[in-house]
Short mmCIF file of C-alpha atoms and ligand atoms in Angstrom, two decimals:
data_model
loop_
_atom_site.label_atom_id
_atom_site.label_comp_id
_atom_site.label_asym_id
_atom_site.label_seq_id
_atom_site.Cartn_x
_atom_site.Cartn_y
_atom_site.Cartn_z
CA UNK X 236 0.00 0.00 0.00
CA UNK X 237 2.77 2.45 0.98
CA UNK X 238 5.46 1.06 -1.32
CA UNK X 239 5.80 4.11 -3.52
CA UNK X 240 4.68 6.70 -1.02
CA UNK X 241 7.09 9.37 0.15
CA UNK X 242 7.02 10.03 3.89
CA UNK X 243 8.39 12.94 5.96
CA UNK X 244 8.61 12.81 9.75
CA UNK X 245 8.75 16.23 11.39
CA UNK X 246 10.40 15.59 14.78
CA UNK X 247 12.41 12.38 14.90
CA UNK X 248 12.36 12.17 18.70
CA UNK X 249 11.30 9.18 20.83
CA UNK X 250 8.04 8.40 19.05
CA UNK X 251 9.11 9.74 15.64
CA UNK X 252 12.16 7.48 15.67
CA UNK X 253 10.05 4.51 16.76
CA UNK X 254 7.80 4.98 13.72
CA UNK X 255 10.78 5.50 11.44
CA UNK X 256 12.33 2.29 12.71
CA UNK X 257 9.06 0.34 12.34
CA UNK X 258 8.47 1.50 8.76
CA UNK X 259 12.04 0.69 7.68
CA UNK X 260 12.26 -2.68 9.49
CA UNK X 261 8.96 -3.85 8.03
CA UNK X 262 9.84 -2.66 4.50
CA UNK X 263 6.74 -0.48 4.54
CA UNK X 264 8.52 2.45 2.93
CA UNK X 265 11.79 2.40 0.99
CA UNK X 266 14.66 4.17 2.79
CA UNK X 267 15.07 6.56 -0.14
CA UNK X 268 11.39 7.54 0.21
CA UNK X 269 11.56 8.50 3.87
CA UNK X 270 13.03 11.62 5.48
CA UNK X 271 13.08 13.08 8.96
CA UNK X 272 13.71 16.42 10.60
CA UNK X 273 14.85 17.54 14.04
CA UNK X 274 15.50 20.90 15.69
CA UNK X 275 19.24 20.32 16.24
CA UNK X 276 21.61 19.78 13.32
CA UNK X 277 23.70 17.28 15.36
CA UNK X 278 20.62 15.16 16.04
CA UNK X 279 19.68 15.20 12.35
CA UNK X 280 23.17 13.94 11.48
CA UNK X 281 22.92 11.20 14.09
CA UNK X 282 19.60 9.97 12.59
CA UNK X 283 21.09 10.13 9.09
CA UNK X 284 24.02 7.93 10.17
CA UNK X 285 21.87 5.49 12.12
CA UNK X 286 19.17 4.86 9.49
CA UNK X 287 20.73 5.99 6.22
CA UNK X 288 17.79 8.30 5.46
CA UNK X 289 17.87 11.92 4.33
CA UNK X 290 17.53 14.28 7.30
CA UNK X 291 16.73 17.96 7.53
CA UNK X 292 16.45 20.83 9.97
CA UNK X 293 14.39 22.72 7.40
CA UNK X 294 10.82 21.37 7.37
CA UNK X 295 9.74 23.34 4.30
CA UNK X 296 12.49 21.79 2.22
CA UNK X 297 11.75 18.32 3.55
CA UNK X 298 8.01 18.16 2.89
CA UNK X 299 8.25 19.14 -0.79
CA UNK X 300 7.01 16.20 -2.89
CA UNK X 301 6.11 14.04 0.13
CA UNK X 302 2.77 12.17 0.21
CA UNK X 303 2.54 11.71 3.98
CA UNK X 304 3.78 14.13 6.64
CA UNK X 305 3.95 12.81 10.20
CA UNK X 306 3.96 15.49 12.90
CA UNK X 307 5.86 14.01 15.85
CA UNK X 308 6.77 17.25 17.63
CA UNK X 309 5.65 18.41 21.07
CA UNK X 310 2.18 20.05 21.15
CA UNK X 311 3.64 23.45 22.11
CA UNK X 312 5.74 23.46 18.91
CA UNK X 313 2.76 22.76 16.69
CA UNK X 314 1.59 26.32 15.89
CA UNK X 315 5.09 27.48 14.94
CA UNK X 316 5.81 24.45 12.74
CA UNK X 317 2.42 24.60 11.00
CA UNK X 318 2.70 28.32 10.28
CA UNK X 319 6.12 27.67 8.77
CA UNK X 320 4.85 25.01 6.32
CA UNK X 321 1.34 26.30 5.59
CA UNK X 322 2.23 28.19 2.41
CA UNK X 323 3.74 25.21 0.64
CA UNK X 324 1.58 22.35 1.90
CA UNK X 325 -1.01 21.01 -0.56
CA UNK X 326 -4.36 19.25 -0.22
CA UNK X 327 -2.84 16.18 -1.88
CA UNK X 328 -0.58 15.62 1.13
CA UNK X 329 -1.79 13.66 4.17
CA UNK X 330 -0.90 14.94 7.64
CA UNK X 331 -0.73 12.46 10.52
CA UNK X 332 -0.28 14.13 13.90
CA UNK X 333 0.72 12.18 16.99
CA UNK X 334 0.78 15.23 19.26
CA UNK X 335 -1.23 14.83 22.43
CA UNK X 336 -4.05 17.29 23.16
CA UNK X 337 -3.98 18.75 19.62
CA UNK X 338 -7.20 18.47 17.63
CA UNK X 339 -7.52 17.86 13.89
CA UNK X 340 -9.56 21.09 13.74
CA UNK X 341 -6.67 23.06 15.28
CA UNK X 342 -4.27 21.70 12.64
CA UNK X 343 -6.74 22.26 9.78
CA UNK X 344 -7.31 25.85 10.92
CA UNK X 345 -3.59 26.59 11.34
CA UNK X 346 -2.96 25.38 7.79
CA UNK X 347 -5.86 27.46 6.40
CA UNK X 348 -6.59 24.85 3.69
CA UNK X 349 -8.74 21.70 3.34
CA UNK X 350 -5.80 19.49 4.31
CA UNK X 351 -6.53 15.85 5.22
CA UNK X 352 -5.46 15.36 8.85
CA UNK X 353 -5.47 12.19 10.95
CA UNK X 354 -4.84 12.38 14.68
CA UNK X 355 -3.02 9.38 16.14
CA UNK X 356 -2.30 8.43 19.73
CA UNK X 357 0.41 5.73 19.85
CA UNK X 358 2.28 4.56 22.96
CA UNK X 359 5.90 3.71 23.78
CA UNK X 360 5.71 -0.12 23.54
CA UNK X 361 5.60 0.61 19.79
CA UNK X 362 9.37 0.56 20.24
CA UNK X 363 9.20 -3.25 20.47
CA UNK X 364 6.26 -3.67 18.04
CA UNK X 365 3.80 -3.99 20.95
CA UNK X 366 2.25 -0.55 20.61
CA UNK X 367 -1.40 0.44 20.79
CA UNK X 368 -2.44 3.27 18.49
CA UNK X 369 -5.83 4.90 18.16
CA UNK X 370 -6.54 6.91 15.00
CA UNK X 371 -9.17 9.60 14.55
CA UNK X 372 -9.87 11.14 11.13
CA UNK X 373 -10.31 14.88 10.55
CA UNK X 374 -12.82 16.57 8.25
CA UNK X 375 -11.11 15.93 4.90
CA UNK X 376 -10.11 12.28 5.33
CA UNK X 377 -11.17 9.39 3.08
CA UNK X 378 -10.87 5.59 3.48
CA UNK X 379 -7.62 5.54 1.53
CA UNK X 380 -5.99 7.94 4.00
CA UNK X 381 -7.17 5.85 6.96
CA UNK X 382 -5.73 2.70 5.40
CA UNK X 383 -2.32 4.36 4.95
CA UNK X 384 -2.29 5.38 8.62
CA UNK X 385 -3.34 1.85 9.66
CA UNK X 386 -0.41 0.47 7.63
CA UNK X 387 2.07 2.83 9.32
CA UNK X 388 0.98 2.25 12.91
CA UNK X 389 0.22 -1.42 12.23
CA UNK X 390 3.96 -1.84 11.65
CA UNK X 391 4.54 -1.18 15.38
CA UNK X 392 1.51 -2.78 17.06
CA UNK X 393 -2.28 -2.86 17.18
CA UNK X 394 -4.45 -0.10 15.69
CA UNK X 395 -8.03 1.02 16.31
CA UNK X 396 -9.97 3.77 14.54
CA UNK X 397 -12.51 5.97 16.31
CA UNK X 398 -14.66 8.72 14.80
CA UNK X 399 -15.56 10.73 17.91
CA UNK X 400 -12.58 12.98 18.51
CA UNK X 401 -13.71 14.00 22.00
CA UNK X 402 -12.78 10.44 23.05
CA UNK X 403 -9.10 11.06 22.20
CA UNK X 404 -8.66 12.61 25.69
CA UNK X 405 -9.54 9.34 27.42
CA UNK X 406 -7.51 7.41 24.83
CA UNK X 407 -4.51 9.59 25.76
CA UNK X 408 -5.15 8.96 29.47
CA UNK X 409 -5.61 5.20 29.01
CA UNK X 410 -3.32 3.80 26.31
CA UNK X 411 -1.07 6.85 25.71
CA UNK X 412 -0.12 7.29 29.38
CA UNK X 413 -0.94 3.68 30.32
CA UNK X 414 2.60 2.26 30.10
CA UNK X 415 3.58 4.57 33.00
CA UNK X 416 0.81 3.13 35.20
CA UNK X 417 1.85 -0.40 34.25
CA UNK X 418 5.48 0.31 35.23
CA UNK X 419 4.38 1.49 38.71
CA UNK X 420 2.38 -1.72 39.14
CA UNK X 421 5.33 -3.83 37.95
CA UNK X 422 7.67 -1.95 40.29
CA UNK X 423 5.35 -2.49 43.25
CA UNK X 424 4.68 -6.20 42.69
CA UNK X 425 8.43 -6.69 42.26
CA UNK X 426 9.00 -4.90 45.56
CA UNK X 427 6.51 -7.27 47.19
CA UNK X 428 8.49 -10.25 45.89
CA UNK X 429 11.75 -8.74 47.14
CA UNK X 430 10.18 -8.07 50.54
CA UNK X 431 9.31 -11.75 50.81
CA UNK X 432 12.84 -12.83 49.85
CA UNK X 433 13.03 -13.15 46.06
CA UNK X 434 16.13 -11.82 44.29
CA UNK X 435 15.18 -8.51 42.58
CA UNK X 436 15.90 -9.57 39.00
CA UNK X 437 13.86 -12.76 39.42
CA UNK X 438 10.97 -10.87 41.05
CA UNK X 439 10.96 -8.38 38.16
CA UNK X 440 10.91 -11.14 35.55
CA UNK X 441 8.11 -13.05 37.29
CA UNK X 442 6.06 -9.87 37.52
CA UNK X 443 6.57 -8.63 33.95
CA UNK X 444 5.96 -12.02 32.32
CA UNK X 445 2.90 -12.61 34.53
CA UNK X 446 1.33 -9.27 33.54
CA UNK X 447 2.26 -9.81 29.90
CA UNK X 448 0.75 -13.33 29.97
CA UNK X 449 -2.41 -12.13 31.70
CA UNK X 450 -2.79 -9.33 29.13
CA UNK X 451 -2.45 -11.80 26.28
CA UNK X 452 -5.07 -14.07 27.90
CA UNK X 453 -7.53 -11.17 27.83
CA UNK X 454 -6.70 -10.27 24.20
CA UNK X 455 -6.54 -13.82 22.85
CA UNK X 456 -9.47 -15.48 24.66
CA UNK X 457 -11.72 -12.40 24.57
CA UNK X 458 -12.96 -13.52 28.01
CA UNK X 459 -14.06 -11.06 30.69
CA UNK X 460 -11.14 -10.41 33.09
CA UNK X 461 -13.40 -11.25 36.06
CA UNK X 462 -13.88 -14.82 34.71
CA UNK X 463 -10.15 -15.23 34.14
CA UNK X 464 -9.55 -13.98 37.71
CA UNK X 465 -12.07 -16.47 39.10
CA UNK X 466 -10.19 -19.30 37.35
CA UNK X 467 -7.03 -18.44 39.38
CA UNK X 468 -8.89 -18.03 42.67
CA UNK X 469 -9.23 -21.35 44.52
CA UNK X 470 -11.72 -21.34 47.44
CA UNK X 471 -9.83 -20.65 50.69
CA UNK X 472 -6.63 -20.53 48.65
CA UNK X 473 -3.71 -18.10 48.44
CA UNK X 474 -4.95 -15.78 45.66
CA UNK X 475 -8.13 -14.69 47.43
CA UNK X 476 -6.08 -13.36 50.37
CA UNK X 477 -3.97 -11.31 47.96
CA UNK X 478 -7.12 -10.02 46.23
CA UNK X 479 -8.59 -8.98 49.59
CA UNK X 480 -5.55 -6.81 50.30
CA UNK X 481 -5.83 -5.19 46.86
CA UNK X 482 -9.52 -4.41 47.42
CA UNK X 483 -8.77 -3.09 50.91
CA UNK X 484 -6.22 -0.70 49.36
CA UNK X 485 -8.85 0.55 46.91
CA UNK X 486 -7.00 -0.57 43.80
CA UNK X 487 -10.06 -0.48 41.52
CA UNK X 488 -11.23 2.99 42.54
CA UNK X 489 -7.65 4.30 42.44
CA UNK X 490 -7.13 3.08 38.87
CA UNK X 491 -10.53 4.34 37.70
CA UNK X 492 -9.80 7.75 39.26
CA UNK X 493 -6.37 7.86 37.61
CA UNK X 494 -7.98 7.56 34.17
CA UNK X 495 -10.63 10.17 35.03
CA UNK X 496 -8.02 12.63 36.33
CA UNK X 497 -5.66 12.18 33.37
CA UNK X 498 -8.58 12.55 30.93
CA UNK X 499 -9.54 15.85 32.59
CA UNK X 500 -5.94 17.04 32.33
CA UNK X 501 -5.86 16.19 28.61
CA UNK X 502 -9.09 18.19 28.13
CA UNK X 503 -7.66 21.14 30.11
CA UNK X 504 -4.54 21.45 27.94
CA UNK X 505 -6.20 20.67 24.60
CA UNK X 506 -5.80 23.07 21.71
N1 NAP D 3 6.30 9.76 24.49
C1 NAP D 3 5.09 9.20 24.49
O1 NAP D 3 4.79 8.25 25.23
C2 NAP D 3 4.05 9.68 23.52
C3 NAP D 3 2.93 8.88 23.29
C4 NAP D 3 1.98 9.34 22.36
C5 NAP D 3 2.15 10.57 21.73
N2 NAP D 3 3.23 11.32 22.02
C6 NAP D 3 3.37 12.62 21.35
O2 NAP D 3 4.46 12.54 20.47
C7 NAP D 3 5.03 13.82 20.31
C8 NAP D 3 6.53 13.69 20.44
O3 NAP D 3 6.83 13.21 21.73
P1 NAP D 3 8.25 12.55 22.05
O4 NAP D 3 8.11 11.94 23.39
O5 NAP D 3 8.69 11.73 20.89
O6 NAP D 3 9.12 13.92 22.14
P2 NAP D 3 10.67 14.15 21.88
O7 NAP D 3 11.43 12.89 22.11
O8 NAP D 3 11.05 15.38 22.63
O9 NAP D 3 10.74 14.46 20.30
C9 NAP D 3 10.41 15.68 19.74
C10 NAP D 3 11.33 15.89 18.54
O10 NAP D 3 10.91 17.06 17.84
C11 NAP D 3 12.06 17.69 17.33
N3 NAP D 3 11.74 19.07 17.00
C12 NAP D 3 11.50 20.12 17.84
N4 NAP D 3 11.22 21.22 17.12
C13 NAP D 3 11.28 20.86 15.80
C14 NAP D 3 11.10 21.55 14.59
N5 NAP D 3 10.80 22.86 14.56
N6 NAP D 3 11.25 20.88 13.43
C15 NAP D 3 11.56 19.57 13.42
N7 NAP D 3 11.74 18.85 14.56
C16 NAP D 3 11.61 19.49 15.72
C17 NAP D 3 13.09 17.54 18.41
O11 NAP D 3 14.38 17.67 17.83
P3 NAP D 3 15.75 17.71 18.70
O12 NAP D 3 15.91 16.33 19.27
O13 NAP D 3 16.80 18.03 17.71
O14 NAP D 3 15.53 18.76 19.76
C18 NAP D 3 12.80 16.12 18.91
O15 NAP D 3 13.58 15.18 18.23
C19 NAP D 3 4.40 14.74 21.35
O16 NAP D 3 3.49 15.62 20.73
C20 NAP D 3 3.67 13.79 22.28
O17 NAP D 3 2.46 14.37 22.74
C21 NAP D 3 4.21 10.90 22.87
#
């Protein structure tokens, strides 16, 4: 689908580089058809050496003749970057923005043209092809555009498409920020193992593989997590005592409130 498409990534930082790596590794786009930009010349050179792609610090120059432009810069840089490229961008080019809290309408209005814009919210496990990305189309998007975005983010994990952009705030709070919550849980369960005498490295491995396995059970069986939990919980056994402590600590309410609070924050800072 993307074989002959030319792609430009504005902002080859953590997420931009992850996408670049995924597209190259999966032969989605030919190296000669992909380019990336950064703010610092030294960083651009580093990316050029590492991936053998053309790199720029001039976005205007880079996007000329490109079919897809991925915006992987911080939200606060968005206005400045868009006003710099708005005169030369054309309606034939597709913009994919991964910036948090930045609406498709904001980007469309900054560009002052009927530019097709897709908003994407990926997450950091994309680095190891285990990402979760949610896409949301803007006003001028067709099925072909959506398929191209699915191909790009599908190279680094699972992809879902939603059409109600107001839900991107909770998506950001849940799957965008989610890896950070998971790391706290992994850290804490590991600490519990260490407290009870396990070597730290072993405790960490047991925790991470257990959470990874449990996650895959949910995804692969499609079963309700409560039924899967019941299958581990023997009457008067060990697990139920552990569960009681978790409930006593308010784990469910705490996690639900974390998503609510982070969603509110995303709404507050949205542009
Ligand atoms: N990190 C996450 O978990 C995550 C998840 C989902 C979405 N996002 C979104 O992804 C975006 C990027 O986040 P990140 O964590 O990848 O940030 P990052 O590592 O700081 O990357 C930002 C990159 O943008 C470059 N840049 C800054 N100004 C530029 C300009 N005028 N032209 C071209 N490049 C420019 C920077 O270049 P230099 O390195 O040379 O300064 C840097 O490489 C953000 O909008 C964020 O909301 C992040």
